[in-house]
PDB file of C-alpha atoms and ligand atoms in Angstrom:
ATOM      1  CA  MET A   1      28.285  20.463   1.478  1.00 95.00           C
ATOM      2  CA  LYS A   2      26.540  18.225  -1.517  1.00 97.00           C
ATOM      3  CA  ASN A   3      25.283  14.878  -0.980  1.00 98.00           C
ATOM      4  CA  LEU A   4      27.095  12.642  -2.598  1.00 98.00           C
ATOM      5  CA  VAL A   5      25.681   8.774  -2.491  1.00 99.00           C
ATOM      6  CA  VAL A   6      27.405   5.805  -3.765  1.00 99.00           C
ATOM      7  CA  LEU A   7      25.799   2.578  -4.191  1.00 98.00           C
ATOM      8  CA  SER A   8      28.570   0.132  -4.249  1.00 98.00           C
ATOM      9  CA  GLY A   9      28.559  -3.807  -5.407  1.00 98.00           C
ATOM     10  CA  ALA A  10      30.642  -6.648  -5.605  1.00 97.00           C
ATOM     11  CA  GLY A  11      33.078  -4.783  -8.720  1.00 97.00           C
ATOM     12  CA  MET A  12      34.121  -2.264  -5.471  1.00 98.00           C
ATOM     13  CA  SER A  13      35.782  -4.431  -4.367  1.00 98.00           C
ATOM     14  CA  ALA A  14      37.719  -6.494  -7.560  1.00 97.00           C
ATOM     15  CA  GLU A  15      40.853  -4.645  -7.722  1.00 98.00           C
ATOM     16  CA  SER A  16      40.751  -5.716  -3.662  1.00 98.00           C
ATOM     17  CA  GLY A  17      41.104  -9.295  -5.170  1.00 95.00           C
ATOM     18  CA  ILE A  18      37.529 -10.015  -3.965  1.00 94.00           C
ATOM     19  CA  SER A  19      35.512 -11.868  -6.902  1.00 88.00           C
ATOM     20  CA  THR A  20      32.591 -10.328  -7.767  1.00 91.00           C
ATOM     21  CA  PHE A  21      29.475 -13.193  -8.253  1.00 88.00           C
ATOM     22  CA  ARG A  22      28.312 -12.894 -11.871  1.00 87.00           C
ATOM     23  CA  ASP A  23      31.292 -12.209 -13.967  1.00 83.00           C
ATOM     24  CA  ALA A  24      32.390 -15.063 -15.776  1.00 80.00           C
ATOM     25  CA  GLY A  25      34.637 -17.471 -12.742  1.00 81.00           C
ATOM     26  CA  GLY A  26      32.791 -15.082 -10.315  1.00 83.00           C
ATOM     27  CA  LEU A  27      31.432 -17.346  -7.067  1.00 82.00           C
ATOM     28  CA  TRP A  28      28.273 -18.378  -7.607  1.00 80.00           C
ATOM     29  CA  ASP A  29      29.869 -20.528 -10.619  1.00 79.00           C
ATOM     30  CA  LYS A  30      32.180 -21.986  -8.144  1.00 81.00           C
ATOM     31  CA  TYR A  31      29.031 -22.210  -5.471  1.00 85.00           C
ATOM     32  CA  PRO A  32      25.691 -22.627  -5.882  1.00 90.00           C
ATOM     33  CA  VAL A  33      23.769 -19.655  -4.884  1.00 91.00           C
ATOM     34  CA  GLU A  34      21.555 -21.113  -3.711  1.00 93.00           C
ATOM     35  CA  GLN A  35      23.421 -24.027  -1.326  1.00 94.00           C
ATOM     36  CA  VAL A  36      25.551 -21.306   0.467  1.00 95.00           C
ATOM     37  CA  ALA A  37      22.942 -18.121  -0.193  1.00 96.00           C
ATOM     38  CA  THR A  38      19.995 -18.693   0.503  1.00 97.00           C
ATOM     39  CA  PRO A  39      17.883 -19.562   4.271  1.00 97.00           C
ATOM     40  CA  GLU A  40      16.718 -22.704   2.367  1.00 97.00           C
ATOM     41  CA  GLY A  41      20.255 -24.084   1.619  1.00 97.00           C
ATOM     42  CA  TYR A  42      21.782 -23.223   4.952  1.00 97.00           C
ATOM     43  CA  GLN A  43      18.344 -25.506   6.774  1.00 96.00           C
ATOM     44  CA  ARG A  44      19.740 -28.137   4.228  1.00 97.00           C
ATOM     45  CA  ASP A  45      22.958 -27.919   5.198  1.00 96.00           C
ATOM     46  CA  PRO A  46      24.126 -25.958   8.200  1.00 96.00           C
ATOM     47  CA  ALA A  47      27.681 -26.795   8.068  1.00 96.00           C
ATOM     48  CA  LEU A  48      28.587 -26.208   4.350  1.00 95.00           C
ATOM     49  CA  VAL A  49      27.132 -22.594   4.599  1.00 96.00           C
ATOM     50  CA  ILE A  50      28.572 -22.079   8.662  1.00 97.00           C
ATOM     51  CA  HIS A  51      32.098 -23.118   6.168  1.00 95.00           C
ATOM     52  CA  PHE A  52      31.556 -20.871   3.128  1.00 94.00           C
ATOM     53  CA  TYR A  53      30.993 -17.895   5.198  1.00 96.00           C
ATOM     54  CA  ASN A  54      34.388 -18.755   6.825  1.00 96.00           C
ATOM     55  CA  GLU A  55      36.763 -18.992   4.277  1.00 93.00           C
ATOM     56  CA  ARG A  56      34.682 -15.439   2.917  1.00 94.00           C
ATOM     57  CA  ARG A  57      36.190 -14.351   6.475  1.00 96.00           C
ATOM     58  CA  LYS A  58      39.746 -15.418   6.409  1.00 94.00           C
ATOM     59  CA  GLN A  59      39.767 -14.090   3.238  1.00 93.00           C
ATOM     60  CA  LEU A  60      39.244 -10.584   4.043  1.00 96.00           C
ATOM     61  CA  LEU A  61      42.473 -10.644   5.843  1.00 94.00           C
ATOM     62  CA  GLU A  62      43.781 -11.007   3.802  1.00 95.00           C
ATOM     63  CA  VAL A  63      42.757  -7.580   1.419  1.00 97.00           C
ATOM     64  CA  LYS A  64      43.400  -4.561   1.240  1.00 98.00           C
ATOM     65  CA  PRO A  65      40.670  -1.590   0.227  1.00 98.00           C
ATOM     66  CA  ASN A  66      41.666  -0.695  -3.265  1.00 98.00           C
ATOM     67  CA  ARG A  67      42.540   3.439  -4.983  1.00 98.00           C
ATOM     68  CA  GLY A  68      38.441   3.874  -5.562  1.00 98.00           C
ATOM     69  CA  HIS A  69      37.690   3.088  -1.648  1.00 98.00           C
ATOM     70  CA  GLU A  70      40.577   4.622  -0.876  1.00 98.00           C
ATOM     71  CA  LEU A  71      39.184   7.968  -3.097  1.00 98.00           C
ATOM     72  CA  LEU A  72      35.710   7.690  -2.281  1.00 98.00           C
ATOM     73  CA  ALA A  73      37.098   8.123   1.582  1.00 98.00           C
ATOM     74  CA  GLU A  74      39.095  11.400   0.969  1.00 98.00           C
ATOM     75  CA  MET A  75      35.967  12.487  -0.475  1.00 97.00           C
ATOM     76  CA  GLU A  76      34.235  13.039   2.167  1.00 98.00           C
ATOM     77  CA  LYS A  77      36.871  16.507   1.980  1.00 97.00           C
ATOM     78  CA  ASP A  78      34.413  17.774  -0.402  1.00 96.00           C
ATOM     79  CA  PHE A  79      31.163  16.096  -0.142  1.00 98.00           C
ATOM     80  CA  HIS A  80      28.893  14.258   2.223  1.00 98.00           C
ATOM     81  CA  VAL A  81      29.238  11.057   1.218  1.00 98.00           C
ATOM     82  CA  THR A  82      27.122   8.200   1.947  1.00 98.00           C
ATOM     83  CA  VAL A  83      28.289   4.880   0.360  1.00 99.00           C
ATOM     84  CA  ILE A  84      25.332   2.234   0.895  1.00 99.00           C
ATOM     85  CA  THR A  85      26.671  -0.617  -0.308  1.00 98.00           C
ATOM     86  CA  GLN A  86      25.898  -4.552  -1.361  1.00 98.00           C
ATOM     87  CA  ASN A  87      28.971  -5.594  -0.166  1.00 98.00           C
ATOM     88  CA  VAL A  88      29.746  -7.393   2.855  1.00 98.00           C
ATOM     89  CA  ASP A  89      33.379  -7.101   3.519  1.00 98.00           C
ATOM     90  CA  ASN A  90      34.067  -4.213   4.883  1.00 98.00           C
ATOM     91  CA  LEU A  91      36.948  -2.225   2.658  1.00 98.00           C
ATOM     92  CA  HIS A  92      35.253   0.318   3.132  1.00 98.00           C
ATOM     93  CA  GLU A  93      35.066   1.719   6.231  1.00 98.00           C
ATOM     94  CA  GLN A  94      38.890   0.069   5.629  1.00 98.00           C
ATOM     95  CA  ALA A  95      39.846   3.232   4.194  1.00 98.00           C
ATOM     96  CA  GLY A  96      38.231   5.392   5.993  1.00 98.00           C
ATOM     97  CA  SER A  97      34.527   6.334   4.725  1.00 98.00           C
ATOM     98  CA  THR A  98      32.431   7.073   7.742  1.00 98.00           C
ATOM     99  CA  HIS A  99      28.765   6.650   7.136  1.00 98.00           C
ATOM    100  CA  ILE A 100      28.536   3.666   5.270  1.00 98.00           C
ATOM    101  CA  ILE A 101      25.149   2.120   5.468  1.00 98.00           C
ATOM    102  CA  HIS A 102      25.277  -2.238   4.149  1.00 98.00           C
ATOM    103  CA  LEU A 103      22.366  -3.837   2.566  1.00 98.00           C
ATOM    104  CA  HIS A 104      23.044  -7.036   2.550  1.00 98.00           C
ATOM    105  CA  GLY A 105      25.333  -7.750   6.000  1.00 98.00           C
ATOM    106  CA  GLU A 106      28.663  -7.766   6.898  1.00 98.00           C
ATOM    107  CA  LEU A 107      30.782 -10.451   6.435  1.00 97.00           C
ATOM    108  CA  THR A 108      32.223  -9.569  10.253  1.00 97.00           C
ATOM    109  CA  LYS A 109      29.485 -10.295  11.956  1.00 98.00           C
ATOM    110  CA  VAL A 110      27.354 -13.244  12.965  1.00 98.00           C
ATOM    111  CA  CYS A 111      23.311 -13.662  14.560  1.00 98.00           C
ATOM    112  CA  SER A 112      21.136 -15.191  15.831  1.00 98.00           C
ATOM    113  CA  SER A 113      19.325 -18.069  13.492  1.00 97.00           C
ATOM    114  CA  LYS A 114      16.038 -17.835  14.910  1.00 96.00           C
ATOM    115  CA  ASP A 115      15.698 -13.886  14.238  1.00 94.00           C
ATOM    116  CA  PRO A 116      19.185 -12.592  12.306  1.00 95.00           C
ATOM    117  CA  TYR A 117      17.898  -8.908  12.884  1.00 93.00           C
ATOM    118  CA  ASP A 118      17.434  -9.306  16.621  1.00 95.00           C
ATOM    119  CA  PRO A 119      20.231  -6.464  17.381  1.00 94.00           C
ATOM    120  CA  ARG A 120      20.966  -7.480  21.167  1.00 97.00           C
ATOM    121  CA  TYR A 121      22.348 -11.208  19.234  1.00 97.00           C
ATOM    122  CA  ILE A 122      24.398  -9.486  15.771  1.00 97.00           C
ATOM    123  CA  LYS A 123      28.481  -9.156  17.136  1.00 96.00           C
ATOM    124  CA  GLU A 124      31.129  -8.149  15.313  1.00 97.00           C
ATOM    125  CA  LEU A 125      34.023 -11.685  15.680  1.00 97.00           C
ATOM    126  CA  PRO A 126      37.363 -10.648  16.705  1.00 94.00           C
ATOM    127  CA  PRO A 127      39.755 -10.833  13.500  1.00 89.00           C
ATOM    128  CA  GLU A 128      41.355 -13.900  15.801  1.00 92.00           C
ATOM    129  CA  ALA A 129      38.541 -15.712  16.099  1.00 94.00           C
ATOM    130  CA  ILE A 130      36.514 -15.450  12.876  1.00 94.00           C
ATOM    131  CA  GLU A 131      35.121 -18.840  12.583  1.00 96.00           C
ATOM    132  CA  ILE A 132      32.198 -19.950  13.735  1.00 97.00           C
ATOM    133  CA  LYS A 133      31.137 -23.305  14.365  1.00 97.00           C
ATOM    134  CA  ILE A 134      27.973 -25.504  14.753  1.00 98.00           C
ATOM    135  CA  GLY A 135      26.996 -25.729  18.624  1.00 98.00           C
ATOM    136  CA  ASP A 136      28.183 -22.335  18.659  1.00 97.00           C
ATOM    137  CA  LEU A 137      25.115 -20.209  19.651  1.00 97.00           C
ATOM    138  CA  ALA A 138      23.694 -16.996  20.383  1.00 97.00           C
ATOM    139  CA  GLY A 139      22.272 -15.393  22.918  1.00 96.00           C
ATOM    140  CA  ASP A 140      19.117 -16.359  21.887  1.00 97.00           C
ATOM    141  CA  GLY A 141      20.049 -20.473  22.233  1.00 97.00           C
ATOM    142  CA  SER A 142      20.199 -20.973  18.307  1.00 98.00           C
ATOM    143  CA  GLN A 143      22.939 -21.338  16.463  1.00 98.00           C
ATOM    144  CA  LEU A 144      24.934 -18.415  15.620  1.00 98.00           C
ATOM    145  CA  ARG A 145      24.959 -17.641  11.278  1.00 98.00           C
ATOM    146  CA  PRO A 146      26.779 -15.527   9.247  1.00 98.00           C
ATOM    147  CA  PHE A 147      24.863 -11.686   9.985  1.00 98.00           C
ATOM    148  CA  ILE A 148      24.480 -11.948   5.940  1.00 98.00           C
ATOM    149  CA  VAL A 149      20.712 -11.350   4.181  1.00 98.00           C
ATOM    150  CA  TRP A 150      20.901 -13.970   1.785  1.00 97.00           C
ATOM    151  CA  PHE A 151      17.887 -14.754  -1.344  1.00 96.00           C
ATOM    152  CA  GLY A 152      14.514 -14.506  -0.106  1.00 95.00           C
ATOM    153  CA  GLU A 153      15.107 -12.194   3.170  1.00 96.00           C
ATOM    154  CA  ALA A 154      13.950  -8.843   3.799  1.00 95.00           C
ATOM    155  CA  VAL A 155      16.539  -6.625   3.356  1.00 97.00           C
ATOM    156  CA  PRO A 156      15.763  -3.757   6.337  1.00 96.00           C
ATOM    157  CA  GLU A 157      18.896  -2.050   5.685  1.00 97.00           C
ATOM    158  CA  ILE A 158      16.897  -0.240   2.420  1.00 98.00           C
ATOM    159  CA  GLU A 159      14.955   1.763   4.458  1.00 98.00           C
ATOM    160  CA  THR A 160      17.865   3.363   6.425  1.00 98.00           C
ATOM    161  CA  ALA A 161      18.739   3.672   2.664  1.00 98.00           C
ATOM    162  CA  ILE A 162      15.809   5.553   0.862  1.00 98.00           C
ATOM    163  CA  PRO A 163      16.457   8.843   2.458  1.00 98.00           C
ATOM    164  CA  TRP A 164      19.925   9.514   1.751  1.00 98.00           C
ATOM    165  CA  VAL A 165      19.415   8.183  -2.122  1.00 98.00           C
ATOM    166  CA  LYS A 166      16.447  10.442  -2.107  1.00 98.00           C
ATOM    167  CA  LYS A 167      18.559  13.928  -1.039  1.00 98.00           C
ATOM    168  CA  ALA A 168      21.800  13.333  -3.008  1.00 98.00           C
ATOM    169  CA  ASP A 169      22.300  15.781  -5.223  1.00 98.00           C
ATOM    170  CA  ILE A 170      24.935  13.265  -7.037  1.00 98.00           C
ATOM    171  CA  PHE A 171      24.424   9.479  -6.971  1.00 98.00           C
ATOM    172  CA  VAL A 172      26.881   7.077  -8.391  1.00 98.00           C
ATOM    173  CA  ILE A 173      26.960   3.162  -9.437  1.00 98.00           C
ATOM    174  CA  ILE A 174      29.878   1.254  -8.574  1.00 98.00           C
ATOM    175  CA  GLY A 175      30.748  -2.568  -9.613  1.00 98.00           C
ATOM    176  CA  THR A 176      26.922  -3.821  -9.907  1.00 98.00           C
ATOM    177  CA  SER A 177      25.210  -5.424 -12.552  1.00 97.00           C
ATOM    178  CA  MET A 178      21.953  -3.985 -10.631  1.00 97.00           C
ATOM    179  CA  ASN A 179      20.492  -7.243 -11.167  1.00 95.00           C
ATOM    180  CA  VAL A 180      19.461  -7.726  -7.863  1.00 96.00           C
ATOM    181  CA  TYR A 181      16.497  -6.303  -5.633  1.00 97.00           C
ATOM    182  CA  PRO A 182      15.468  -3.730  -3.891  1.00 97.00           C
ATOM    183  CA  ALA A 183      19.172  -2.492  -3.988  1.00 98.00           C
ATOM    184  CA  ALA A 184      18.574  -1.799  -7.788  1.00 97.00           C
ATOM    185  CA  GLY A 185      16.068  -0.751  -7.531  1.00 97.00           C
ATOM    186  CA  LEU A 186      16.934   2.505  -5.241  1.00 98.00           C
ATOM    187  CA  LEU A 187      17.930   4.333  -8.542  1.00 98.00           C
ATOM    188  CA  ASN A 188      13.944   4.876  -8.656  1.00 97.00           C
ATOM    189  CA  TYR A 189      14.371   7.363  -5.574  1.00 98.00           C
ATOM    190  CA  VAL A 190      16.768   9.615  -6.900  1.00 98.00           C
ATOM    191  CA  SER A 191      15.691  13.009  -8.437  1.00 98.00           C
ATOM    192  CA  PRO A 192      14.836  14.249 -11.712  1.00 97.00           C
ATOM    193  CA  GLU A 193      16.725  17.231 -10.863  1.00 96.00           C
ATOM    194  CA  THR A 194      20.113  14.804  -9.385  1.00 98.00           C
ATOM    195  CA  GLU A 195      23.171  13.859 -11.697  1.00 97.00           C
ATOM    196  CA  VAL A 196      23.416   9.730 -11.798  1.00 98.00           C
ATOM    197  CA  TRP A 197      27.479   8.028 -12.796  1.00 98.00           C
ATOM    198  CA  LEU A 198      28.173   4.794 -13.697  1.00 98.00           C
ATOM    199  CA  ILE A 199      31.364   3.288 -13.275  1.00 98.00           C
ATOM    200  CA  ASP A 200      31.701  -0.145 -14.904  1.00 98.00           C
ATOM    201  CA  PRO A 201      34.535  -1.612 -16.758  1.00 98.00           C
ATOM    202  CA  ASN A 202      31.289  -3.456 -18.907  1.00 97.00           C
ATOM    203  CA  GLU A 203      28.546  -2.825 -20.031  1.00 97.00           C
ATOM    204  CA  VAL A 204      25.214  -2.697 -17.503  1.00 97.00           C
ATOM    205  CA  ARG A 205      21.843  -2.929 -18.497  1.00 95.00           C
ATOM    206  CA  ILE A 206      19.555  -0.346 -16.314  1.00 94.00           C
ATOM    207  CA  ASP A 207      16.191  -0.938 -16.245  1.00 88.00           C
ATOM    208  CA  SER A 208      15.764   3.124 -16.062  1.00 90.00           C
ATOM    209  CA  PHE A 209      15.185   5.920 -19.212  1.00 91.00           C
ATOM    210  CA  ARG A 210      17.121   9.000 -17.466  1.00 95.00           C
ATOM    211  CA  LYS A 211      20.281   9.923 -18.114  1.00 96.00           C
ATOM    212  CA  ILE A 212      23.543   8.135 -17.421  1.00 98.00           C
ATOM    213  CA  ASN A 213      27.342   9.518 -17.423  1.00 98.00           C
ATOM    214  CA  VAL A 214      29.341   6.442 -18.025  1.00 98.00           C
ATOM    215  CA  VAL A 215      32.637   5.775 -17.532  1.00 98.00           C
ATOM    216  CA  GLN A 216      33.869   2.522 -18.848  1.00 98.00           C
ATOM    217  CA  LYS A 217      36.230   1.606 -16.522  1.00 98.00           C
ATOM    218  CA  GLY A 218      37.848  -0.203 -12.735  1.00 98.00           C
ATOM    219  CA  ALA A 219      36.513   1.504  -9.602  1.00 98.00           C
ATOM    220  CA  SER A 220      39.670   2.887  -9.074  1.00 98.00           C
ATOM    221  CA  GLU A 221      39.954   4.680 -12.217  1.00 98.00           C
ATOM    222  CA  GLY A 222      37.020   4.990 -12.969  1.00 98.00           C
ATOM    223  CA  VAL A 223      36.609   7.318  -9.342  1.00 98.00           C
ATOM    224  CA  ALA A 224      39.493   8.885 -10.026  1.00 98.00           C
ATOM    225  CA  GLU A 225      38.157  10.341 -13.470  1.00 98.00           C
ATOM    226  CA  LEU A 226      34.987  11.223 -11.412  1.00 98.00           C
ATOM    227  CA  LEU A 227      36.644  13.521  -9.426  1.00 97.00           C
ATOM    228  CA  THR A 228      38.396  15.070 -12.688  1.00 96.00           C
ATOM    229  CA  ARG A 229      35.056  15.102 -13.730  1.00 96.00           C
ATOM    230  CA  LEU A 230      32.940  17.066 -10.845  1.00 95.00           C
ATOM    231  CA  ARG A 231      35.516  19.788  -9.995  1.00 89.00           C
ATOM    232  CA  GLN A 232      35.335  20.326 -13.801  1.00 86.00           C
TER     233      GLN A 232
HETATM  234  P1  OAD B 301      28.273  -9.365  -9.811  1.00 96.45           P
HETATM  235  O1  OAD B 301      29.007  -9.537  -9.963  1.00 96.45           O
HETATM  236  O2  OAD B 301      25.860  -9.002  -9.943  1.00 96.45           O
HETATM  237  O3  OAD B 301      28.425  -7.698 -10.158  1.00 96.45           O
HETATM  238  C1  OAD B 301      29.723  -7.243 -10.537  1.00 96.45           C
HETATM  239  C2  OAD B 301      29.863  -5.492 -10.844  1.00 96.45           C
HETATM  240  O4  OAD B 301      31.023  -5.320 -11.035  1.00 96.45           O
HETATM  241  C3  OAD B 301      29.328  -6.492 -12.859  1.00 96.45           C
HETATM  242  O5  OAD B 301      28.692  -5.578 -13.462  1.00 96.45           O
HETATM  243  C4  OAD B 301      31.247  -6.342 -13.480  1.00 96.45           C
HETATM  244  O6  OAD B 301      31.603  -5.994 -14.521  1.00 96.45           O
HETATM  245  C5  OAD B 301      31.449  -5.070 -12.956  1.00 96.45           C
HETATM  246  N1  OAD B 301      33.203  -4.861 -12.411  1.00 96.45           N
HETATM  247  C6  OAD B 301      34.228  -6.286 -12.193  1.00 96.45           C
HETATM  248  N2  OAD B 301      35.368  -6.095 -12.616  1.00 96.45           N
HETATM  249  C7  OAD B 301      35.267  -4.101 -11.302  1.00 96.45           C
HETATM  250  C8  OAD B 301      36.550  -3.272 -11.188  1.00 96.45           C
HETATM  251  N3  OAD B 301      37.867  -3.282 -11.432  1.00 96.45           N
HETATM  252  N4  OAD B 301      35.744  -2.345 -11.296  1.00 96.45           N
HETATM  253  C9  OAD B 301      34.333  -1.907 -10.531  1.00 96.45           C
HETATM  254  N5  OAD B 301      33.083  -2.276 -11.765  1.00 96.45           N
HETATM  255  C10 OAD B 301      33.957  -3.562 -11.573  1.00 96.45           C
HETATM  256  O7  OAD B 301      27.318  -8.478  -8.085  1.00 96.45           O
HETATM  257  P2  OAD B 301      26.809  -7.418  -7.537  1.00 96.45           P
HETATM  258  O8  OAD B 301      26.136  -6.491  -8.617  1.00 96.45           O
HETATM  259  O9  OAD B 301      27.273  -6.943  -6.477  1.00 96.45           O
HETATM  260  O10 OAD B 301      23.848 -10.350  -2.678  1.00 96.45           O
HETATM  261  O11 OAD B 301      25.316  -8.659  -6.923  1.00 96.45           O
HETATM  262  C11 OAD B 301      24.605  -8.479  -6.024  1.00 96.45           C
HETATM  263  C12 OAD B 301      24.440  -9.424  -5.014  1.00 96.45           C
HETATM  264  O12 OAD B 301      24.482 -10.374  -5.612  1.00 96.45           O
HETATM  265  C13 OAD B 301      25.377  -9.201  -4.076  1.00 96.45           C
HETATM  266  O13 OAD B 301      25.525  -8.533  -2.798  1.00 96.45           O
HETATM  267  C14 OAD B 301      25.354 -10.611  -3.586  1.00 96.45           C
HETATM  268  C15 OAD B 301      24.999 -11.290  -4.863  1.00 96.45           C
HETATM  269  O14 OAD B 301      24.343 -12.302  -4.420  1.00 96.45           O
HETATM  270  C16 OAD B 301      23.843 -11.433  -1.864  1.00 96.45           C
HETATM  271  O15 OAD B 301      25.237 -12.548  -1.313  1.00 96.45           O
HETATM  272  C17 OAD B 301      23.200 -12.049  -0.360  1.00 96.45           C
END
């Protein structure tokens, strides 16, 4: 089976009702990124940051995977699919994809403020207790914080992602503005023989001279078209 590797971003979940970040009316218009998605913002006002992610977590309980997520999961019948996602939601999991690498953390998890990547203190919150508050402590005695990679923090999962990207026979970029590194830089690891697809309803500026097959559509329609074209 061919290796099909997907790099997904916020646009993947847009049709499920989760806002993107940089589109007009996106999350970073409503909440200043430096307040809610940086270690400095967290240090300054941990309660605000904890509240912001509690709200995101509550919203996640109200949404469902869209057809795009579902089709990617169904593609596992024909391809060895690896989903590398910048999204912190779990809609790829909910749709049934089985091999998912979360570059930017996971909304349903919390971790230690002292060492966010210490596996001993990363825990999944059950749906009935998805809110954390000041005073909730990780096993090392530090405040529990959202398991989210903020701007200015290391992205350790990039190391897990790179070998899969190198092995890709087909590389598919879906719903990301390709503004954030190191995620956007994964394209540089794709072999020259590999076919690259880009699914996005808007034009995306990509920092590469390689040939890219553009499907200018939303995630659901775009993945359906990709499937048709891969079968041709
Ligand atoms: P952006 O908000 O930067 O980009 C979203 C992309 O989705 C844009 O290219 C849109 O055109 C596209 N889009 C919109 N609707 C779509 C649809 N229905 N189907 C497919 N695509 C659609 O989001 P990301 O590139 O994911 O990091 O942003 C990367 C990272 O920056 C995020 O993981 C987040 C953010 O700050 C952290 O929070 C650490």
